[in-house]
CSV table of C-alpha atoms in Angstrom, one decimal:
chain,number,residue,atom,x,y,z
A,1,GLN,CA,67.3,-20.2,36.4
A,2,VAL,CA,63.5,-19.7,36.8
A,3,GLN,CA,61.5,-22.8,36.2
A,4,LEU,CA,57.8,-22.6,35.4
A,5,MET,CA,55.1,-25.3,35.2
A,6,GLU,CA,51.5,-24.7,34.0
A,7,SER,CA,48.4,-26.7,34.9
A,8,GLY,CA,44.6,-26.4,34.9
A,9,GLY,CA,43.9,-26.7,31.2
A,10,GLY,CA,41.1,-28.8,29.8
A,11,SER,CA,38.1,-29.1,27.5
A,12,VAL,CA,35.0,-27.0,28.2
A,13,GLN,CA,31.9,-25.7,26.3
A,14,ALA,CA,31.6,-22.1,25.2
A,15,GLY,CA,30.6,-19.9,28.1
A,16,GLY,CA,32.5,-22.1,30.6
A,17,THR,CA,35.3,-21.3,33.0
A,18,LEU,CA,38.9,-22.5,33.6
A,19,ARG,CA,41.6,-21.4,36.0
A,20,LEU,CA,45.2,-21.9,34.9
A,21,SER,CA,48.0,-22.1,37.4
A,22,CYS,CA,51.8,-21.6,37.0
A,23,VAL,CA,54.1,-22.7,39.8
A,24,ALA,CA,57.4,-20.9,39.7
A,25,SER,CA,60.8,-21.8,41.3
A,26,GLY,CA,64.1,-20.0,41.3
A,27,PHE,CA,62.3,-16.6,41.2
A,28,THR,CA,64.5,-13.5,41.9
A,29,SER,CA,64.1,-9.7,41.9
A,30,ARG,CA,65.5,-9.7,38.4
A,31,THR,CA,62.1,-10.9,37.1
A,32,ALA,CA,60.3,-7.7,36.1
A,33,ARG,CA,57.2,-9.2,34.4
A,34,MET,CA,55.2,-12.4,34.4
A,35,GLY,CA,52.8,-13.2,31.6
A,36,TRP,CA,50.5,-15.7,29.8
A,37,PHE,CA,50.8,-16.3,26.1
A,38,ARG,CA,48.9,-18.7,23.8
A,39,GLN,CA,49.3,-20.3,20.4
A,40,ALA,CA,46.7,-22.0,18.3
A,41,PRO,CA,47.5,-24.5,15.5
A,42,GLY,CA,48.8,-22.7,12.4
A,43,LYS,CA,48.8,-19.3,14.1
A,44,GLU,CA,51.5,-17.1,15.8
A,45,ARG,CA,52.0,-17.0,19.5
A,46,GLU,CA,50.3,-14.0,21.1
A,47,GLY,CA,50.3,-12.3,24.5
A,48,VAL,CA,47.2,-12.8,26.6
A,49,ALA,CA,47.9,-11.0,29.9
A,50,ALA,CA,50.9,-9.9,32.0
A,51,PHE,CA,51.8,-8.0,35.2
A,52,SER,CA,54.7,-5.9,36.5
A,53,THR,CA,56.2,-7.4,39.7
A,54,GLY,CA,57.4,-4.0,40.7
A,55,THR,CA,54.3,-1.9,40.3
A,56,GLY,CA,51.5,-4.5,40.3
A,57,SER,CA,50.2,-3.1,37.0
A,58,THR,CA,48.3,-5.6,34.8
A,59,TYR,CA,47.9,-5.8,31.0
A,60,TYR,CA,45.4,-7.6,28.8
A,61,SER,CA,45.0,-8.2,25.1
A,62,SER,CA,41.8,-6.6,23.7
A,63,SER,CA,40.3,-10.0,22.9
A,64,VAL,CA,40.3,-11.2,26.5
A,65,LYS,CA,39.9,-7.9,28.5
A,66,GLY,CA,36.9,-8.2,30.8
A,67,ARG,CA,36.8,-12.0,30.6
A,68,PHE,CA,40.3,-13.0,31.9
A,69,THR,CA,42.0,-12.0,35.1
A,70,ILE,CA,45.7,-12.4,35.9
A,71,SER,CA,46.8,-12.6,39.5
A,72,GLN,CA,49.6,-13.9,41.8
A,73,ASP,CA,49.9,-15.6,45.1
A,74,ASN,CA,53.4,-14.7,46.4
A,75,ALA,CA,53.1,-17.1,49.3
A,76,LYS,CA,52.6,-20.1,47.0
A,77,ASN,CA,54.9,-18.8,44.2
A,78,THR,CA,52.0,-19.3,41.8
A,79,LEU,CA,50.7,-17.2,38.9
A,80,TYR,CA,47.0,-17.6,37.9
A,81,LEU,CA,44.9,-16.9,34.9
A,82,GLN,CA,41.1,-16.9,35.6
A,83,MET,CA,39.3,-17.4,32.3
A,84,ASN,CA,35.5,-16.7,32.2
A,85,SER,CA,33.0,-16.7,29.4
A,86,LEU,CA,35.3,-18.8,27.2
A,87,LYS,CA,34.9,-18.7,23.5
A,88,PRO,CA,36.0,-21.2,20.8
A,89,GLU,CA,38.6,-18.7,19.6
A,90,ASP,CA,40.3,-19.1,23.0
A,91,THR,CA,41.3,-22.6,22.1
A,92,ALA,CA,45.1,-22.8,22.2
A,93,MET,CA,48.2,-24.0,24.1
A,94,TYR,CA,48.7,-21.6,27.0
A,95,TYR,CA,52.2,-20.8,28.2
A,96,CYS,CA,53.4,-19.1,31.4
A,97,ALA,CA,56.5,-16.8,30.9
A,98,ALA,CA,58.9,-14.6,32.9
A,99,THR,CA,61.2,-11.8,31.9
A,100,GLY,CA,64.6,-10.5,33.2
A,101,PRO,CA,65.0,-7.0,34.7
A,102,VAL,CA,64.5,-4.8,31.6
A,103,LEU,CA,61.1,-3.0,31.0
A,104,SER,CA,62.0,-1.0,27.9
A,105,VAL,CA,59.5,-2.7,25.5
A,106,ALA,CA,55.7,-3.3,25.4
A,107,TRP,CA,54.4,-6.1,27.7
A,108,TYR,CA,53.4,-8.3,24.8
A,109,THR,CA,56.8,-8.3,23.1
A,110,GLU,CA,57.7,-12.0,23.7
A,111,GLY,CA,61.5,-11.5,23.1
A,112,GLN,CA,61.8,-10.1,26.6
A,113,TYR,CA,60.5,-13.3,28.2
A,114,HIS,CA,63.5,-15.6,28.8
A,115,TYR,CA,61.8,-18.3,30.8
A,116,TRP,CA,58.9,-20.4,29.6
A,117,GLY,CA,56.7,-23.3,30.9
A,118,GLN,CA,55.8,-26.4,28.8
A,119,GLY,CA,52.2,-25.2,28.2
A,120,THR,CA,48.7,-26.5,29.1
A,121,GLN,CA,46.0,-27.1,26.5
A,122,VAL,CA,42.7,-25.2,26.5
A,123,THR,CA,40.0,-26.4,24.2
A,124,VAL,CA,36.6,-24.6,24.0
A,125,SER,CA,33.8,-26.2,22.0
A,126,SER,CA,30.7,-24.5,20.6
């Protein structure tokens, strides 16, 4: 199975920057999408960003578009989430996730993501 491990979280002030990393092992061609999700206390988990491994297409939630950038370094088997202009509303536990081969649903539908990391905490103060 695919194993994922996130890092790079921390505490910053509003307007600051963080770069999250997700190191993957056991990756195969069956993985169609890789993505980042987040969950704040008392709220549902939501999709933040994702990309298609086959086409290179990227996707972002409306709340982070223009501020966050998802990318991948294939040589290092690492997925990144560059987060700029952070806001207090970005405070959450961030998770890296990977799907199987099916691409029949929207990118943010979390049921398609079968592999998850343990999460890394991001806290943004005002």
